[in-house]
XYZ file of C-alpha atoms in Angstrom:
431
model
C 0.000 0.000 0.000
C 1.292 3.497 -0.741
C 2.050 5.927 2.022
C -0.673 8.193 3.359
C -1.006 10.965 0.756
C 0.158 14.466 1.548
C -2.111 17.442 1.044
C -1.311 20.361 -1.219
C -3.895 23.140 -1.450
C -6.205 20.901 0.568
C -6.052 18.002 -1.901
C -4.768 14.513 -1.109
C -2.014 13.563 -3.512
C 0.219 10.618 -4.297
C 3.882 9.894 -4.611
C 6.016 13.048 -4.368
C 5.672 16.670 -3.361
C 6.817 19.565 -5.483
C 6.778 23.297 -4.941
C 4.509 25.264 -7.237
C 4.774 29.010 -7.898
C 2.064 30.857 -5.997
C 1.877 28.298 -3.171
C 3.479 28.439 0.260
C 5.276 25.451 1.768
C 2.075 24.695 3.702
C 0.168 24.437 0.434
C -1.906 27.605 0.806
C -3.023 28.880 -2.571
C -1.933 32.501 -2.961
C -3.254 33.010 -6.470
C -6.435 31.114 -7.288
C -8.539 28.186 -6.171
C -6.824 25.447 -8.170
C -6.235 21.820 -7.198
C -2.610 20.760 -7.438
C -1.218 17.243 -7.017
C 2.146 15.534 -7.088
C 4.585 14.629 -9.860
C 3.793 17.329 -12.412
C 5.075 20.523 -13.983
C 3.291 23.754 -14.718
C 4.593 25.584 -17.749
C 3.343 29.083 -18.481
C 3.027 29.969 -14.774
C 6.629 30.882 -14.086
C 9.600 28.797 -13.048
C 9.000 26.206 -10.339
C 11.344 26.140 -7.356
C 11.624 22.365 -7.250
C 10.644 19.642 -9.697
C 11.195 16.092 -8.476
C 9.656 14.209 -11.379
C 12.035 12.943 -14.032
C 9.405 12.082 -16.608
C 9.876 15.145 -18.806
C 7.118 16.847 -20.744
C 4.469 14.630 -22.282
C 4.599 16.960 -25.284
C 8.051 15.535 -26.044
C 7.116 11.855 -25.674
C 7.992 10.022 -28.881
C 5.260 8.502 -31.034
C 5.468 6.790 -34.403
C 5.068 3.622 -36.438
C 8.730 2.637 -36.821
C 9.403 -0.310 -34.532
C 13.158 0.315 -34.645
C 12.527 3.499 -32.659
C 10.952 1.455 -29.838
C 13.518 -1.057 -28.554
C 12.603 -3.725 -26.033
C 11.902 -1.933 -22.754
C 14.110 -2.575 -19.744
C 11.810 -1.262 -17.011
C 13.929 1.840 -16.423
C 11.881 3.887 -18.864
C 9.265 6.205 -17.388
C 6.415 4.544 -19.278
C 7.433 1.031 -18.179
C 8.695 1.482 -14.614
C 5.583 0.009 -12.972
C 4.989 -2.795 -15.475
C 5.965 -6.492 -14.984
C 7.746 -6.798 -18.319
C 8.470 -10.525 -18.063
C 4.735 -11.182 -18.168
C 4.432 -9.170 -21.400
C 7.203 -10.875 -23.368
C 4.758 -12.486 -25.773
C 2.871 -9.329 -26.728
C 6.036 -7.218 -27.083
C 7.600 -9.647 -29.553
C 7.532 -8.626 -33.219
C 6.077 -11.783 -34.696
C 2.930 -12.207 -36.785
C -0.331 -13.125 -35.113
C -0.399 -16.856 -34.452
C -2.629 -18.639 -36.940
C -3.409 -15.447 -38.886
C -5.492 -16.172 -41.949
C -6.430 -19.660 -40.782
C -9.172 -21.233 -38.694
C -6.706 -21.434 -35.805
C -6.740 -17.739 -34.913
C -6.382 -17.415 -31.133
C -8.974 -14.619 -30.824
C -12.461 -14.570 -32.302
C -14.372 -11.368 -33.158
C -18.157 -11.161 -33.280
C -19.956 -7.902 -34.149
C -23.621 -7.447 -33.264
C -26.170 -4.670 -32.863
C -25.521 -3.019 -36.215
C -28.430 -1.281 -37.915
C -29.013 0.762 -41.054
C -26.455 3.531 -41.137
C -23.726 1.427 -39.524
C -21.169 -0.012 -41.926
C -18.828 -2.812 -40.849
C -15.811 -3.585 -43.024
C -12.032 -4.038 -42.829
C -9.108 -1.730 -43.509
C -5.682 -2.766 -44.708
C -2.509 -0.807 -44.057
C -2.629 2.575 -45.779
C -6.424 2.671 -46.046
C -7.833 5.735 -44.265
C -8.978 6.256 -41.552
C -6.734 3.473 -40.251
C -3.727 5.166 -38.675
C -5.271 8.654 -38.909
C -5.889 8.875 -35.163
C -3.635 6.269 -33.567
C -0.276 7.623 -32.414
C 1.658 4.607 -31.072
C 3.478 5.674 -27.926
C 5.257 2.461 -26.970
C 6.578 -0.774 -28.445
C 3.389 -2.724 -27.766
C 1.237 -0.332 -29.810
C 3.629 -0.444 -32.772
C 3.859 -4.246 -32.661
C 0.074 -4.491 -32.596
C -0.343 -2.085 -35.512
C 2.347 -3.696 -37.639
C 1.128 -7.270 -37.241
C -2.550 -6.831 -38.131
C -3.215 -7.101 -41.872
C -6.895 -6.135 -41.704
C -8.353 -3.876 -39.028
C -12.033 -4.070 -38.107
C -13.745 -0.848 -39.256
C -17.053 0.291 -37.746
C -18.472 3.444 -39.356
C -21.567 5.267 -38.118
C -22.719 7.399 -41.032
C -23.690 11.045 -40.895
C -26.823 11.925 -38.860
C -27.321 8.293 -37.794
C -28.412 7.721 -34.204
C -27.991 4.134 -33.039
C -30.456 3.375 -30.241
C -28.888 0.115 -29.012
C -25.177 -0.465 -28.404
C -22.963 -1.881 -31.127
C -21.157 -4.826 -29.545
C -17.812 -6.348 -30.425
C -17.175 -9.589 -28.540
C -13.477 -10.497 -28.470
C -12.912 -14.019 -27.207
C -9.533 -15.619 -26.572
C -9.346 -19.304 -27.365
C -6.175 -20.458 -25.597
C -3.964 -19.305 -22.758
C -0.585 -18.104 -24.009
C -1.732 -17.937 -27.634
C -0.486 -14.668 -29.078
C -2.911 -12.366 -30.903
C -2.890 -8.806 -32.244
C -6.008 -6.770 -32.904
C -6.972 -3.406 -34.356
C -10.384 -1.700 -34.322
C -11.214 1.605 -36.036
C -14.414 3.357 -34.947
C -15.486 6.237 -37.174
C -18.423 8.433 -36.197
C -19.385 10.844 -38.957
C -20.838 14.354 -38.320
C -23.881 14.533 -36.029
C -24.010 10.774 -35.492
C -24.564 9.099 -32.145
C -23.568 5.618 -30.980
C -22.355 3.490 -28.092
C -19.777 0.809 -28.900
C -19.076 -1.978 -26.396
C -15.813 -3.945 -26.629
C -15.983 -7.012 -24.421
C -12.912 -9.189 -23.867
C -13.326 -12.728 -22.545
C -11.517 -16.048 -22.594
C -7.753 -16.597 -22.575
C -5.003 -15.236 -24.813
C -1.948 -13.002 -24.927
C -3.694 -10.080 -26.612
C -2.298 -6.838 -28.036
C -5.187 -4.642 -29.155
C -5.238 -1.111 -30.584
C -8.412 0.960 -30.885
C -8.729 4.302 -32.622
C -11.842 6.481 -32.573
C -12.609 9.416 -34.849
C -15.519 11.522 -33.572
C -16.402 14.059 -36.254
C -18.005 17.461 -35.705
C -21.185 17.268 -33.662
C -20.872 13.519 -33.076
C -21.593 11.782 -29.766
C -19.603 8.601 -29.193
C -19.201 6.338 -26.183
C -16.747 3.435 -26.092
C -17.066 0.927 -23.252
C -14.139 -1.471 -22.972
C -14.798 -4.443 -20.679
C -11.867 -6.632 -19.636
C -13.484 -9.818 -18.320
C -10.659 -12.166 -19.239
C -9.907 -15.448 -17.522
C -7.224 -15.380 -14.840
C -4.452 -16.503 -17.209
C -4.947 -13.839 -19.901
C -2.525 -11.021 -20.770
C -3.822 -7.848 -22.404
C -2.027 -4.707 -23.557
C -3.633 -2.017 -25.679
C -3.692 1.599 -26.752
C -7.015 3.378 -27.297
C -6.702 6.759 -29.069
C -9.485 9.200 -29.939
C -9.730 12.490 -31.797
C -12.753 14.632 -30.906
C -14.179 17.111 -33.409
C -15.850 20.482 -33.060
C -18.783 20.476 -30.620
C -18.509 16.687 -30.341
C -18.757 14.634 -27.158
C -16.717 11.533 -26.428
C -16.776 9.151 -23.495
C -14.450 6.232 -22.837
C -15.171 3.804 -19.997
C -12.651 1.090 -19.103
C -13.739 -1.692 -16.746
C -11.021 -4.200 -15.816
C -11.960 -7.129 -13.617
C -10.294 -10.137 -15.244
C -6.917 -11.048 -16.645
C -3.583 -11.903 -15.084
C -1.834 -8.793 -16.413
C -3.693 -5.921 -18.092
C -2.103 -2.665 -19.273
C -4.215 -0.114 -21.152
C -3.204 3.293 -22.508
C -6.264 5.497 -23.111
C -5.700 8.846 -24.817
C -7.593 11.602 -26.560
C -6.952 14.915 -28.268
C -9.096 17.480 -30.064
C -9.574 18.406 -33.717
C -11.321 21.735 -33.005
C -12.874 23.755 -30.201
C -16.148 23.303 -28.345
C -15.706 19.582 -27.607
C -16.108 17.635 -24.386
C -14.291 14.382 -23.664
C -14.463 12.112 -20.636
C -12.559 9.062 -19.394
C -13.848 6.819 -16.648
C -12.353 3.648 -15.262
C -13.223 0.931 -12.769
C -10.911 -1.912 -11.751
C -10.722 -4.631 -9.107
C -7.396 -6.386 -8.553
C -7.143 -9.745 -6.787
C -4.127 -11.672 -5.463
C -1.409 -12.027 -8.107
C -3.195 -9.740 -10.551
C -1.593 -6.656 -12.145
C -3.948 -3.993 -13.544
C -2.427 -0.878 -15.068
C -4.252 2.069 -16.614
C -2.541 5.054 -18.192
C -4.473 8.066 -19.455
C -3.401 11.064 -21.509
C -5.533 14.122 -22.275
C -3.904 16.355 -24.895
C -5.564 19.779 -24.828
C -4.170 20.912 -28.164
C -6.943 23.316 -29.274
C -8.825 26.121 -27.479
C -12.019 26.020 -25.425
C -12.459 22.316 -24.824
C -13.170 20.428 -21.620
C -12.157 17.067 -20.161
C -12.942 14.974 -17.116
C -11.033 11.870 -15.971
C -12.084 9.684 -13.040
C -10.704 6.208 -12.281
C -11.605 4.165 -9.203
C -10.142 0.865 -8.082
C -10.290 -1.674 -5.289
C -7.629 -4.225 -4.359
C -7.644 -7.357 -2.241
C -5.257 -10.229 -1.637
C -1.515 -10.714 -1.374
C 0.403 -9.177 -4.321
C -2.692 -7.565 -5.857
C -1.331 -4.588 -7.772
C -2.893 -1.619 -9.546
C -1.271 1.293 -11.360
C -2.842 4.490 -12.617
C -0.782 7.168 -14.355
C -2.770 10.158 -15.547
C -1.245 12.808 -17.817
C -2.940 16.069 -18.775
C -1.169 18.484 -21.117
C -2.660 21.934 -21.720
C -0.715 23.402 -24.600
C -0.013 27.086 -25.148
C -2.683 27.318 -27.840
C -5.366 25.659 -25.659
C -6.785 28.831 -24.102
C -10.121 28.470 -22.327
C -9.478 24.843 -21.302
C -11.397 23.291 -18.424
C -9.851 20.021 -17.214
C -9.892 17.786 -14.150
C -8.566 14.301 -13.341
C -8.819 12.129 -10.238
C -7.891 8.628 -9.146
C -9.131 6.900 -5.984
C -8.107 3.499 -4.643
C -9.594 1.397 -1.861
C -7.250 -1.214 -0.346
C -9.255 -4.035 1.237
C -6.533 -6.372 2.552
C -2.881 -6.387 3.577
C -0.375 -7.170 0.837
C -2.141 -5.181 -1.888
C -0.497 -2.136 -3.469
C -1.863 0.761 -5.510
C 0.393 3.246 -7.331
C -1.238 6.487 -8.417
C 0.617 9.220 -10.325
C -1.280 12.291 -11.571
C 0.672 14.597 -13.899
C -0.461 18.048 -15.021
C 1.364 20.354 -17.429
C 0.023 23.816 -18.216
C 1.607 26.009 -20.872
C -0.872 28.883 -20.722
C -2.468 30.733 -17.831
C -5.547 31.644 -19.891
C -7.704 28.692 -18.867
C -11.036 28.161 -17.168
C -9.623 25.635 -14.714
C -7.307 22.667 -14.278
C -6.918 20.338 -11.354
C -6.215 16.817 -10.252
C -6.235 14.633 -7.171
C -5.247 11.164 -6.050
C -5.955 9.171 -2.892
C -5.322 5.643 -1.661
C -6.638 4.290 1.620
C -8.651 1.728 3.516
C -12.280 1.681 4.598
C -13.698 4.775 6.197
C -14.351 3.606 9.751
C -17.049 6.221 10.162
C -19.028 4.703 7.292
C -18.715 1.228 8.783
C -19.725 2.449 12.243
C -22.769 4.242 10.837
C -24.014 1.107 9.076
C -23.190 -1.315 11.895
C -24.871 0.933 14.461
C -28.074 0.340 12.535
C -27.850 -3.404 12.831
C -26.048 -4.235 9.574
C -23.433 -7.002 10.029
C -19.826 -5.967 9.422
C -19.331 -8.092 6.284
C -22.485 -6.682 4.689
C -21.523 -3.167 5.748
C -18.135 -3.548 4.034
C -19.807 -4.729 0.838
C -22.117 -1.727 0.891
C -19.203 0.677 1.318
C -17.293 -0.854 -1.619
C -20.353 -0.904 -3.869
C -21.060 2.719 -3.000
C -17.451 3.631 -3.777
C -17.600 1.957 -7.208
C -21.128 3.025 -8.088
C -20.099 6.464 -9.330
C -18.315 4.816 -12.268
C -20.976 2.173 -12.887
C -23.552 4.929 -13.331
C -21.485 6.467 -16.132
C -22.306 3.448 -18.309
C -25.336 4.069 -20.513
C -26.158 0.394 -21.047
C -28.466 -0.964 -18.278
C -27.583 -4.610 -18.917
C -23.882 -3.852 -18.368
C -24.593 -1.944 -15.173
C -26.552 -4.914 -13.843
C -23.895 -7.456 -14.786
C -21.188 -5.321 -13.172
C -23.121 -5.314 -9.917
C -23.024 -9.128 -9.999
C -19.314 -9.131 -10.894
C -18.445 -6.853 -7.988
C -20.483 -9.037 -5.648
C -18.390 -12.051 -6.683
C -15.140 -10.100 -6.299
C -16.036 -9.121 -2.757
C -16.856 -12.700 -1.812
C -13.348 -13.843 -2.794
C -11.798 -12.329 0.322
C -14.902 -12.543 2.491
C -15.725 -8.828 2.348
């Protein structure tokens, strides 16, 4: 478990403390009511007295499609320092998908819920919009892109509103079987759709997803990781959000031995709103890692990021690294990110690293927060004083903690199934 978070400007924060211009050593805000957390830089606000993070600006992080520029990671790199690399050896290897083009493919795709106005096809390398949005930021993303001949393409045509979710069921057929995947979701102007990506079964899976939300579009992507306990999953999900468009990405990770997802978005024009939400539950021996990046690269857009996780059991491990970059040209930005972790048993560990870079002072607001802790004893006492047994009271507290994310999911059947999943997770350790 991480140490008790410090407070800066009244906000609980994770790993390290830095000094920010305009703040006293006690964390009193001398300039404006802005939430500040650890491990970040603030460009455009003057020179900081002390910067303890060695990550460097996210604006300078290398992206590209040339695998030679992404050597095998050693674990010393900023983007890999929390990750158990030995467990990812299969998905980081530059070899073709096992059984590609045969009936022995280790992962099966099934698309359902399409209606008139939704076109499902495939895209080969060089066929737009494949590669228009995705900006591979690590070796895994490049390997996945390079080794998929045909990407699944789901296009929602202009002015089409899809009432029911479009579902893509991704099922692994064998533990340790290596598979790469690529999905392109294109939402044309003024269209509206919810796309559900559900991962089940067993495989070593490397999956990229890119989403293009055109002007006025409304797109939600719900990625469910319900793998078996022996599965490995890495992936990068990138989105570009157009003028006056809205985009929501929800990541729910309950299954899998090792799961590492990078979820990112940027903007094509002003007036857009984008949101990222995440829910995860790590059990003994399980590693769940989520990394988010919001690139405010155009003016007058807003973003909201909220990830919540619970951990139980010896060696249960979760990682959340959240990056927000507000570029010099992104005047009028309104952005906030937060991560909260609930540790249920001894031996579990949650790492939480919020990073915020601001290159202009002409913004509506920017803040972030991070906290990791155990049950609130006051909540337990309140429930138990009303005759609720301790084990039931603990379940109620955890469900209440997670419910904020569950309610962000527009699909009632998924909300109901998640309630059942969380009930089973809590029973594993007797909570």
